[in-house]
PDB file of C-alpha atoms and ligand atoms in Angstrom:
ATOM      1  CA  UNK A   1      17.301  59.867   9.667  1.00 60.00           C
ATOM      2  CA  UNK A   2      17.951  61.167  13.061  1.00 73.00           C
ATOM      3  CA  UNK A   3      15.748  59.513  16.078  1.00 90.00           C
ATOM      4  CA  UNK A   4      15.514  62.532  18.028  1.00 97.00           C
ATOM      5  CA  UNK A   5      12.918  64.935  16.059  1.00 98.00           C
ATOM      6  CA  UNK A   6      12.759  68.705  16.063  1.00 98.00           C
ATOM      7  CA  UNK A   7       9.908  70.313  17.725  1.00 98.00           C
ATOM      8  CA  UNK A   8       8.962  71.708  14.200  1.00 98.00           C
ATOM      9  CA  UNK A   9       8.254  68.041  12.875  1.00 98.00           C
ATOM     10  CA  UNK A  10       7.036  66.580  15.913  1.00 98.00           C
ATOM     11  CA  UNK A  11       3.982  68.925  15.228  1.00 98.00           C
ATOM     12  CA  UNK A  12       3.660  67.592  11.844  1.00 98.00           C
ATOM     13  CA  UNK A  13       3.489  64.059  12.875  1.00 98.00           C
ATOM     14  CA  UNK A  14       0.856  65.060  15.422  1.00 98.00           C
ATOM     15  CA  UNK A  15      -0.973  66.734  12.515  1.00 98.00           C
ATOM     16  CA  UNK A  16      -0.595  63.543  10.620  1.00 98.00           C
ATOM     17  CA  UNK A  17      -1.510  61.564  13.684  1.00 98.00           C
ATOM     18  CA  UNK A  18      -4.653  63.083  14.224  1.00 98.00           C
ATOM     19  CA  UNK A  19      -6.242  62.817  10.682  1.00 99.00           C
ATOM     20  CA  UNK A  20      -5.395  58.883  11.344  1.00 99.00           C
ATOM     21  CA  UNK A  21      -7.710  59.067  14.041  1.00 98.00           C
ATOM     22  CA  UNK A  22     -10.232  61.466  12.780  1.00 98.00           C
ATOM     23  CA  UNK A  23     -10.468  58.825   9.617  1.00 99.00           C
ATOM     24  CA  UNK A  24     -10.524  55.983  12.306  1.00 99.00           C
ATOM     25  CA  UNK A  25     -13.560  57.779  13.756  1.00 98.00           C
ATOM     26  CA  UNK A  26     -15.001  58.073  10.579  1.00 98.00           C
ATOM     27  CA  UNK A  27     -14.651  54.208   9.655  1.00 98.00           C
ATOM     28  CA  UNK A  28     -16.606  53.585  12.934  1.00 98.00           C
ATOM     29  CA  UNK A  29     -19.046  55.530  11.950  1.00 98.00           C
ATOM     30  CA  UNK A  30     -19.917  53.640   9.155  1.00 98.00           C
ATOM     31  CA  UNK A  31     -19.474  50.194  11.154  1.00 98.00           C
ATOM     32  CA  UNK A  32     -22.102  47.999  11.005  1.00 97.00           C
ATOM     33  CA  UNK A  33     -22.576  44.218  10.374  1.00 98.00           C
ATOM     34  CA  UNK A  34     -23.027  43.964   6.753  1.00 98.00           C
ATOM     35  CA  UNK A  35     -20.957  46.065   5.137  1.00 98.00           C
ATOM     36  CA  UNK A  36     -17.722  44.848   3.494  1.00 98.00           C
ATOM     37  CA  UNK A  37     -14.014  46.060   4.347  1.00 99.00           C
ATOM     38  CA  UNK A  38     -13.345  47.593   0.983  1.00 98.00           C
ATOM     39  CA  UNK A  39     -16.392  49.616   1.422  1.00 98.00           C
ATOM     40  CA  UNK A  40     -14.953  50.862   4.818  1.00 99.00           C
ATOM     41  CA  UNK A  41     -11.456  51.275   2.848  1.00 99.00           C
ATOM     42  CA  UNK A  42     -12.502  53.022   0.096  1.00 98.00           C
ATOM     43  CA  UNK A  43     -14.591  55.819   2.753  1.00 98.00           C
ATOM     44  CA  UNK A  44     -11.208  55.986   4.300  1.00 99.00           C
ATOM     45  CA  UNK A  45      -9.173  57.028   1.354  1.00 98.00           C
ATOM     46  CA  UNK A  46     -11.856  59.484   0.354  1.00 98.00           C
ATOM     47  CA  UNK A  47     -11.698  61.478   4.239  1.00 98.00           C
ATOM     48  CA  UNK A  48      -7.903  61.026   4.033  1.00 98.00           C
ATOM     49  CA  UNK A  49      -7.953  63.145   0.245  1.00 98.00           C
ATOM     50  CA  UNK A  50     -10.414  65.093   1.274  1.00 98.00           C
ATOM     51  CA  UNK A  51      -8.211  66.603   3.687  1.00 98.00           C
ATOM     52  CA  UNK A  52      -5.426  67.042   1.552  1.00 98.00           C
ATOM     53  CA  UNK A  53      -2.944  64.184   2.965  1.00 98.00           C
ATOM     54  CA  UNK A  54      -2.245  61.017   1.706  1.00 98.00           C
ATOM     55  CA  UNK A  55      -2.773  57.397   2.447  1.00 98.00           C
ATOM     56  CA  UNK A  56       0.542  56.274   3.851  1.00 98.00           C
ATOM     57  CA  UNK A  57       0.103  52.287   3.645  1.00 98.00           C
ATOM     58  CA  UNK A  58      -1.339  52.528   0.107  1.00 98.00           C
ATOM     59  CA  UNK A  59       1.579  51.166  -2.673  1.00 98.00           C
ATOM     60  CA  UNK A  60       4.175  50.972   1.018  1.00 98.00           C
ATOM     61  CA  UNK A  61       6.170  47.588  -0.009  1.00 98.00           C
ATOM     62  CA  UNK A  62       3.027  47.006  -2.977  1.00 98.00           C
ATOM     63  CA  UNK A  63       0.481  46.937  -0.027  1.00 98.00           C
ATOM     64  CA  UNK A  64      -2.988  47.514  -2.262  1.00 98.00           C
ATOM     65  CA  UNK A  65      -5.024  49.400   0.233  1.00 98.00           C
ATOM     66  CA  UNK A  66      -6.010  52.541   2.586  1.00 99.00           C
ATOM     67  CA  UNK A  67      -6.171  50.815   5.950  1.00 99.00           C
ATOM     68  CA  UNK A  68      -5.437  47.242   7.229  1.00 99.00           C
ATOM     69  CA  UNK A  69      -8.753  45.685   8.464  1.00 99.00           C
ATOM     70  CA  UNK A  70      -7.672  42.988  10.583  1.00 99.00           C
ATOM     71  CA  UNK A  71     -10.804  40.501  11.552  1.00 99.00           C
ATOM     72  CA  UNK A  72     -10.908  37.980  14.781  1.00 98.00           C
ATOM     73  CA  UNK A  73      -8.293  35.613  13.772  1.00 98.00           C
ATOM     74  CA  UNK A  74      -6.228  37.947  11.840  1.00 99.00           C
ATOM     75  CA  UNK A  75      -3.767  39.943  14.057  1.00 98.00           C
ATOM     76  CA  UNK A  76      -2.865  42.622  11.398  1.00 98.00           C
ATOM     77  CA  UNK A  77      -2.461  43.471   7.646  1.00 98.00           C
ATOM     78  CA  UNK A  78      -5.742  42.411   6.718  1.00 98.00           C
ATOM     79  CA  UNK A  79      -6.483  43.626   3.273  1.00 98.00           C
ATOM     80  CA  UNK A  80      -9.565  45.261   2.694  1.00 98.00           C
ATOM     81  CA  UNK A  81     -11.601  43.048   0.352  1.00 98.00           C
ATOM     82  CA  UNK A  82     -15.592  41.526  -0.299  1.00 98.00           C
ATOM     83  CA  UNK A  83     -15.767  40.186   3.373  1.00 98.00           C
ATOM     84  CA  UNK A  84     -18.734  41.432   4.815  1.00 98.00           C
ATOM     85  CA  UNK A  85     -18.480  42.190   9.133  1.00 98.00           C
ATOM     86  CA  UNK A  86     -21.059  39.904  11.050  1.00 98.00           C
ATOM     87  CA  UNK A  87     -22.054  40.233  14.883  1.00 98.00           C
ATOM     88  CA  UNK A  88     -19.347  38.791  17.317  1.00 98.00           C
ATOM     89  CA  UNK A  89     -16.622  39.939  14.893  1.00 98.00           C
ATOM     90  CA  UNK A  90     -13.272  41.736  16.344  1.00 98.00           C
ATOM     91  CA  UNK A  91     -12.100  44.331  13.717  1.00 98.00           C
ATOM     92  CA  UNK A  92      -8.717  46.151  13.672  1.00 98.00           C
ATOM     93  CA  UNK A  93      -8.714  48.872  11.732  1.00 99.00           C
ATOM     94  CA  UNK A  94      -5.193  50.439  11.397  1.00 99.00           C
ATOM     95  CA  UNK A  95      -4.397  53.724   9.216  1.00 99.00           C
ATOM     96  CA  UNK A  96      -1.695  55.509   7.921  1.00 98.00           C
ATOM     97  CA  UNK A  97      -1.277  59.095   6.614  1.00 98.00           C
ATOM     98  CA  UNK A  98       1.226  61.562   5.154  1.00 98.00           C
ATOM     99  CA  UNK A  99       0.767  65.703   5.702  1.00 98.00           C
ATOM    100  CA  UNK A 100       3.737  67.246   3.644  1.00 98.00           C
ATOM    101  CA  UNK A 101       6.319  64.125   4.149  1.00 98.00           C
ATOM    102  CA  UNK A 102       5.732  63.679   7.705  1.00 98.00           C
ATOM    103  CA  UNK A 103       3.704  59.878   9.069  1.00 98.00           C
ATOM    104  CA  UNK A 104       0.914  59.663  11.026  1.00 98.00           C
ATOM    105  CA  UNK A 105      -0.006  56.203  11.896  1.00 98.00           C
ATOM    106  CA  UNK A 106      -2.633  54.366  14.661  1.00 99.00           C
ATOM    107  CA  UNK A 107      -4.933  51.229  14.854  1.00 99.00           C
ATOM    108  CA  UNK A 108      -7.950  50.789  17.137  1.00 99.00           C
ATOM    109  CA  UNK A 109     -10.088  47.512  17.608  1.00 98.00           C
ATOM    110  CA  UNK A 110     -14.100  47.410  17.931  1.00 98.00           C
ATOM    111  CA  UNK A 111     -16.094  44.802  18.520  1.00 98.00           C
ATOM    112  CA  UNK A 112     -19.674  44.124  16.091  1.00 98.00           C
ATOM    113  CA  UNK A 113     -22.541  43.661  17.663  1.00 97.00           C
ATOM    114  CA  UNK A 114     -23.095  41.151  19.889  1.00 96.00           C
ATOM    115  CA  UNK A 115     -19.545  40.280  21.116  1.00 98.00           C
ATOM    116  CA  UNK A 116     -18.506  37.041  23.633  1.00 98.00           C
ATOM    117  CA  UNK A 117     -17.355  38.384  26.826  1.00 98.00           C
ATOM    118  CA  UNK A 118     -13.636  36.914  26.287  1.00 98.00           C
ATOM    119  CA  UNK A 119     -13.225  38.744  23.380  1.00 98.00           C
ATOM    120  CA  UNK A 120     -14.390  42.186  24.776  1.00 98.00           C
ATOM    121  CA  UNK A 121     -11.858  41.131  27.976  1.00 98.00           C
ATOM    122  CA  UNK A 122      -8.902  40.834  24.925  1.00 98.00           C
ATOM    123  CA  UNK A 123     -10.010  44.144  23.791  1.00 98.00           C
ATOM    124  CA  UNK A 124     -10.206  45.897  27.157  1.00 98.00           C
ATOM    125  CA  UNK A 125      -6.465  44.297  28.357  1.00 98.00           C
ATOM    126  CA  UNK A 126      -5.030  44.451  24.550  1.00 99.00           C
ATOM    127  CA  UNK A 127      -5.869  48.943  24.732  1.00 98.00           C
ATOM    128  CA  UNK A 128      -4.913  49.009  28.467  1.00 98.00           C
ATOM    129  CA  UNK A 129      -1.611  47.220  28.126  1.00 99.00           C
ATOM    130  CA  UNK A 130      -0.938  50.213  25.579  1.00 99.00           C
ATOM    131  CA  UNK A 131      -1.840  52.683  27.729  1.00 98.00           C
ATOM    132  CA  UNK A 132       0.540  50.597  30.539  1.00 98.00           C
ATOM    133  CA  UNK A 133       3.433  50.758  27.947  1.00 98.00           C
ATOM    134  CA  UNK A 134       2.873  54.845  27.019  1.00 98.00           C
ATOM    135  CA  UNK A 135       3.191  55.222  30.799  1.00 98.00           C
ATOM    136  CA  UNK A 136       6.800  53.835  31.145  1.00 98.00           C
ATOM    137  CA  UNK A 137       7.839  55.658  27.694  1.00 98.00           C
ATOM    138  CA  UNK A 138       9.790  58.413  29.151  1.00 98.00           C
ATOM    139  CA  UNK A 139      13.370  59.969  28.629  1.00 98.00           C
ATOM    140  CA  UNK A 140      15.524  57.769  30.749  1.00 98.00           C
ATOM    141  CA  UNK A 141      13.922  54.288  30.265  1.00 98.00           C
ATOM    142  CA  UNK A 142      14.832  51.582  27.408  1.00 98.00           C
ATOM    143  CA  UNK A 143      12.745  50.422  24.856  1.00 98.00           C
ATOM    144  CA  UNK A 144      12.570  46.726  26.836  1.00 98.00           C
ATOM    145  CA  UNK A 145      10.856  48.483  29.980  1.00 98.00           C
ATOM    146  CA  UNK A 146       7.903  49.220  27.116  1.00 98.00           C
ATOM    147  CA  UNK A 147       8.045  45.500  26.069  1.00 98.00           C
ATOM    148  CA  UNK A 148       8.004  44.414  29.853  1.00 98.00           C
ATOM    149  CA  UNK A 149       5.548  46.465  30.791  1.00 98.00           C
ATOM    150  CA  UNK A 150       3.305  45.705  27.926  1.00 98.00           C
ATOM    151  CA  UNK A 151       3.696  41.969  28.229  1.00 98.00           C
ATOM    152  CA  UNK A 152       3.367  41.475  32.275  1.00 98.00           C
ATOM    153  CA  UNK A 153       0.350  43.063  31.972  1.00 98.00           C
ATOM    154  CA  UNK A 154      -1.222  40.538  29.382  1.00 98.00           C
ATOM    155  CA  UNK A 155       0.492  37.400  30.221  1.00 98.00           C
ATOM    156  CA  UNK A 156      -0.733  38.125  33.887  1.00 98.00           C
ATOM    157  CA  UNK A 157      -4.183  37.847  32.116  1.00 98.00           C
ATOM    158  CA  UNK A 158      -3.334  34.668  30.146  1.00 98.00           C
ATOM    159  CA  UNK A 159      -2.599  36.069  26.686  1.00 99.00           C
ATOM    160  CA  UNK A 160       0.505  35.917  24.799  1.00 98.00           C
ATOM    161  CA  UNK A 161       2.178  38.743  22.831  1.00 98.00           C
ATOM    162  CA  UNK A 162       2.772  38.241  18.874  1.00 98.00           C
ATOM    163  CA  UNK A 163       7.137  38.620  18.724  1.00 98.00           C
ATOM    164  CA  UNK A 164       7.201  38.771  14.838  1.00 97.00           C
ATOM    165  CA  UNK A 165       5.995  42.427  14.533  1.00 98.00           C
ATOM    166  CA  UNK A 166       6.418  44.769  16.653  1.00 98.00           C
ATOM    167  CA  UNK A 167       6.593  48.917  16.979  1.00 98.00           C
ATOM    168  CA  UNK A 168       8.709  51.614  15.643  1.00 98.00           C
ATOM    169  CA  UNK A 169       9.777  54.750  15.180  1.00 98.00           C
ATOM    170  CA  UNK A 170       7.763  57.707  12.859  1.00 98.00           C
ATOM    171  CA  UNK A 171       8.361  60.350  10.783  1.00 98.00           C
ATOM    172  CA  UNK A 172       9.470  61.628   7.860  1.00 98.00           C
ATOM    173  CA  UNK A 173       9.002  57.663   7.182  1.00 97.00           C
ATOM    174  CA  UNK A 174       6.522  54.831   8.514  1.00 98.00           C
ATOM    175  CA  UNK A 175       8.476  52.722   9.966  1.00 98.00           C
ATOM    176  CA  UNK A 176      11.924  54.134  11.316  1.00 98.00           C
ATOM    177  CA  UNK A 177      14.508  53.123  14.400  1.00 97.00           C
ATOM    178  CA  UNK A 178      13.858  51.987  17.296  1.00 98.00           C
ATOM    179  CA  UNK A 179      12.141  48.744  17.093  1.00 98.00           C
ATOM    180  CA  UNK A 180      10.076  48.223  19.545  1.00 98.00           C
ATOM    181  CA  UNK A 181       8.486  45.292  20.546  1.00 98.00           C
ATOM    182  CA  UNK A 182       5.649  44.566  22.923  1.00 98.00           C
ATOM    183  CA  UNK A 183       7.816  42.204  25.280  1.00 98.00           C
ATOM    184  CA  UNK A 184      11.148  42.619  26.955  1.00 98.00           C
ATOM    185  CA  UNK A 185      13.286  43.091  30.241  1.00 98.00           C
ATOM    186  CA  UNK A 186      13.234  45.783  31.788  1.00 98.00           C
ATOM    187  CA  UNK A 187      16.643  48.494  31.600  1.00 98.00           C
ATOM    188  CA  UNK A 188      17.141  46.490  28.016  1.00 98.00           C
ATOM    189  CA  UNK A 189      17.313  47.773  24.285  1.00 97.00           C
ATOM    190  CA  UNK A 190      17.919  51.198  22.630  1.00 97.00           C
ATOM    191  CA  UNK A 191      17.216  54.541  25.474  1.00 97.00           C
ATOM    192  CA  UNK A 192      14.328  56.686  25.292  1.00 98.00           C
ATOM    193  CA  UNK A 193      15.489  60.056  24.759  1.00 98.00           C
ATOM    194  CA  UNK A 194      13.313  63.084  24.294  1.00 98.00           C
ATOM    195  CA  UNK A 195      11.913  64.051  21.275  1.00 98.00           C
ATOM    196  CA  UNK A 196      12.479  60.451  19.854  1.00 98.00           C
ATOM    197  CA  UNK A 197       8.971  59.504  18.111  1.00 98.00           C
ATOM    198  CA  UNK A 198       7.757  56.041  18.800  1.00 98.00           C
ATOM    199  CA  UNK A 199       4.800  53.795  17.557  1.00 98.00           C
ATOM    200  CA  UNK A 200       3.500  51.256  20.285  1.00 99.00           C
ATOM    201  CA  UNK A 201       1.337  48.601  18.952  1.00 98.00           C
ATOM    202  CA  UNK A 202       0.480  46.208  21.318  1.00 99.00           C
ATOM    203  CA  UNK A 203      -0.560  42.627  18.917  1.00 99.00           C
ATOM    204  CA  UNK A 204      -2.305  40.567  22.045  1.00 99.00           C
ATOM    205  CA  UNK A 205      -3.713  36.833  21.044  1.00 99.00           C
ATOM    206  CA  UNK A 206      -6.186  35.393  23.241  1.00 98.00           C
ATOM    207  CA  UNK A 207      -4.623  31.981  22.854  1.00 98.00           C
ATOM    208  CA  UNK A 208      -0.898  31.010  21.541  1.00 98.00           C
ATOM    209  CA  UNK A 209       1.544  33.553  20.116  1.00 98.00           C
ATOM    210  CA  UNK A 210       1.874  31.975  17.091  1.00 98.00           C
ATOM    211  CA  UNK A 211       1.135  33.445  13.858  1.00 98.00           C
ATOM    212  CA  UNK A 212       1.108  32.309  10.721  1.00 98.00           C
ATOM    213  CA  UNK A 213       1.003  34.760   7.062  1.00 98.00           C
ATOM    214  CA  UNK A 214      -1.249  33.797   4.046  1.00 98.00           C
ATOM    215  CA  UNK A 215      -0.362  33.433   0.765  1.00 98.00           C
ATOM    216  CA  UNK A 216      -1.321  36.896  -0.149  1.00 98.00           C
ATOM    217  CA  UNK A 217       1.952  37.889   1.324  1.00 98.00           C
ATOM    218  CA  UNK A 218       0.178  40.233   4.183  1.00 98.00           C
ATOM    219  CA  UNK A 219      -2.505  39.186   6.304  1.00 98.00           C
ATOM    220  CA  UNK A 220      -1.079  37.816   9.381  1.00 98.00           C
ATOM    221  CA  UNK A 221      -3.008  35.263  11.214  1.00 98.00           C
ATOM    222  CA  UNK A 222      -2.709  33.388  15.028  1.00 98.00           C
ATOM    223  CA  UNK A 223      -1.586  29.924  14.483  1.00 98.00           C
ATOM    224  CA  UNK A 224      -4.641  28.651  16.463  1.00 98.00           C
ATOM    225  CA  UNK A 225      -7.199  30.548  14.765  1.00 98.00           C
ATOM    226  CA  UNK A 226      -7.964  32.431  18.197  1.00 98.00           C
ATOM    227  CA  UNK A 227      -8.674  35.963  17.950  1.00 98.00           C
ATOM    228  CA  UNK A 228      -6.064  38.901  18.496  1.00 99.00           C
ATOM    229  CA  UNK A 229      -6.651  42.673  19.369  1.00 99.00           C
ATOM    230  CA  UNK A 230      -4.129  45.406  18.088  1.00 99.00           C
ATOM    231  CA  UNK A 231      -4.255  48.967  19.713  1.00 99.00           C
ATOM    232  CA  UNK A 232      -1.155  51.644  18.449  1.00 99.00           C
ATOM    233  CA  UNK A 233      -0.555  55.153  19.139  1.00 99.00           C
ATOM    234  CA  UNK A 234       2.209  57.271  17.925  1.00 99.00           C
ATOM    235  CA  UNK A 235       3.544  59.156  21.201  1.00 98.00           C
ATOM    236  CA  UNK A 236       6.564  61.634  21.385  1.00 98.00           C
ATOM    237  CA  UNK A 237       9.496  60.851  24.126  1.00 98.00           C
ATOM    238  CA  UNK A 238       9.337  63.490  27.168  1.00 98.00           C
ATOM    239  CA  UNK A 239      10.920  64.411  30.321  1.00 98.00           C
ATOM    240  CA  UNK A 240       8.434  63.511  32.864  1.00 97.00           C
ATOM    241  CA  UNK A 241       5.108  61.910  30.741  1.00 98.00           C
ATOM    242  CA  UNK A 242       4.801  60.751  27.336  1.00 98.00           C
ATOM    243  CA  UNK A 243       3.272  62.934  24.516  1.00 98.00           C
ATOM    244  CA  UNK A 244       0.035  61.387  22.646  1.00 98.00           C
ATOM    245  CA  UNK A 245       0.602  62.275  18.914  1.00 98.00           C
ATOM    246  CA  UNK A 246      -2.073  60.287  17.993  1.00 98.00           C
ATOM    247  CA  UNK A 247      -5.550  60.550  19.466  1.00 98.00           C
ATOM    248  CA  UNK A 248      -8.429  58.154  19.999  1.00 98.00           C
ATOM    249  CA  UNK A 249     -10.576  60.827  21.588  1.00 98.00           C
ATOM    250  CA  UNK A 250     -12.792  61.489  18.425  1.00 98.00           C
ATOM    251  CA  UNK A 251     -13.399  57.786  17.553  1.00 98.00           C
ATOM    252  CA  UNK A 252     -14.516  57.658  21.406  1.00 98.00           C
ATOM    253  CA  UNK A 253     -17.062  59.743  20.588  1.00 98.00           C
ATOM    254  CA  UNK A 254     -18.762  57.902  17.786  1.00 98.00           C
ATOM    255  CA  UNK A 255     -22.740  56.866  18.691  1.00 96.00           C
ATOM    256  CA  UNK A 256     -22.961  53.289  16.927  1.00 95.00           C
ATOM    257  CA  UNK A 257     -25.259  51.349  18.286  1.00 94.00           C
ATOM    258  CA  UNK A 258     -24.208  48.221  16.073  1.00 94.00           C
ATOM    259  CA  UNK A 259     -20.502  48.402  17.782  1.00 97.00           C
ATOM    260  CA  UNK A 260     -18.283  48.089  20.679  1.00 98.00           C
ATOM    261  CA  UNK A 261     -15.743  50.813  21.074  1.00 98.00           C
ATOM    262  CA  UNK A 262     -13.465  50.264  23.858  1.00 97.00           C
ATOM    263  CA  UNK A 263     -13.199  53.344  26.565  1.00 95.00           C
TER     264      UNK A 263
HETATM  265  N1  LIG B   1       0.670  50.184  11.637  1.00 69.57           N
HETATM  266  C1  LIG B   1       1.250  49.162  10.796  1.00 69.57           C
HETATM  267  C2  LIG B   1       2.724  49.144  10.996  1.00 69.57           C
HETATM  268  O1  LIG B   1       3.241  50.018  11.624  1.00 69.57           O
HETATM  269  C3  LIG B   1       0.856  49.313   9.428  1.00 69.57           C
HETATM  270  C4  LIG B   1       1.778  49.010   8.319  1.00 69.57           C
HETATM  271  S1  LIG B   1       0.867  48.223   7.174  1.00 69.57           S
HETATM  272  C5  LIG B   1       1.528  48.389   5.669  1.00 69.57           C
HETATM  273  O2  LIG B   1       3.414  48.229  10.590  1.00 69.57           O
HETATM  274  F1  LIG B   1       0.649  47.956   4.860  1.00 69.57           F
HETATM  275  F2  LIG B   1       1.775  49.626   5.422  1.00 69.57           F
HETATM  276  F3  LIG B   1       2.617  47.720   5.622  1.00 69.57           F
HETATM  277 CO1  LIG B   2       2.665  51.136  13.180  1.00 69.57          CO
END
């Protein structure tokens, strides 16, 4: 699979890209404290079907579910299940799609209810430090200004930055070359060319990078039990300024007065 994508199928990852966040939007929605992650799963297969694509994660390496619902200590691959969201919890929710063989993929974090201020910090630095690594993400640069970008900006704030997973490339599969990971030097790794199509996913722990996988063979977890924050959007490689693929702009606009969403 080439890196560099045709214009023709970098609009059908956008397409893709978008429904991810539409069905993001439509998990938060349904937020509140009380209701369990599978219920929230199951509402975001439905939305996904219901608009003729399919869930991309669902059966990807035997992984059971719609989404990954990722909760305070767990920094991503949470699986959907009976837990039910209290105030003060953290959730990533992360989503996958595919329009007529082409990936759309993108994870947001909220906050429930009440949340402690140092977790709402994490959230805010976790979704800027994105936005700080889309910024740098043009034709020209390496994949390790992304990863330096990405991790000055948290470390300066105390966090660490989970190594074991990092970003990718999308498109006609989920997870294609380049890695790229969300810490580096700068003028290191692979070169950003345009039309390449790359995932950013920022995995930001308040406390020590550590992480540690459950027996389930998925959920990832920080070593110390401190929470993590996980932001991703899937952007195409341009001349001058990165192109969003994926959008948070309609889960922005969700009214929930029993969550946090990050602006
Ligand atoms: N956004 C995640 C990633 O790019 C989701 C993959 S989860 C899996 O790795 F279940 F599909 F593996
Ligand atoms: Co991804």
């Amino acid at each position: 699979m080439a890196l560099v994508k045709t214009d023709i199928e970098i609009e059908k990852i956008r397409k893709s890209s978008l429904l991810v966040g539409e069905t993001i939007a439509e998990v938060a929605r349904h937020l509140r404290p009380g209701i369990t992650t599978l219920e929230l799963d199951r509402i975001a297969y439905e939305f996904i079907r219901d608009h003729g694509a399919l869930p991309a994660f669902k059966d990807y390496h035997g992984y059971p579910a719609t989404l990954c619902i990722s909760v305070n200590d767990v920094v991503v691959h949470g699986i959907p299940g009976k837990y039910e969201l209290k105030d003060g919890d953290l959730v990533s929710v992360d989503c996958g799609t595919i329009i007529n063989g082409y990936y759309g993929d993108s994870a947001f974090s909220f906050g429930i209810g009440e949340m402690k201020q140092e977790v709402i910090d994490l959230m805010t630095r976790t979704k800027e430090s994105l936005y700080k690594g889309i910024d740098i993400a043009v034709a020209g640069k390496r994949v390790g200004d992304i990863g330096y970008e990405v991790q000055s900006y948290v470390e300066g704030y105390g966090y660490s930055v989970v190594r074991d997973l990092v970003g990718h490339g999308l498109g006609s599969s989920l997870h294609e070359k380049p890695e790229v990971p969300n810490y580096g030097k700068r003028g290191t790794g692979p070169k950003l060319e345009e039309n390449m199509v790359i995932c950013i996913e920022p995995m930001i722990n308040l406390g020590k990078r550590g992480i540690t996988q459950d027996r389930d063979g998925w959920t990832i977890r920080t070593i110390d039990q401190k929470p993590s924050a996980h932001f991703e959007h899937a952007i195409a490689i341009r001349k001058d300024k990165a192109d969003l693929l994926s959008s948070f702009d309609a889960i922005e606009q969700v009214i929930n007065h029993n969550i946090l969403i990050i602006k």
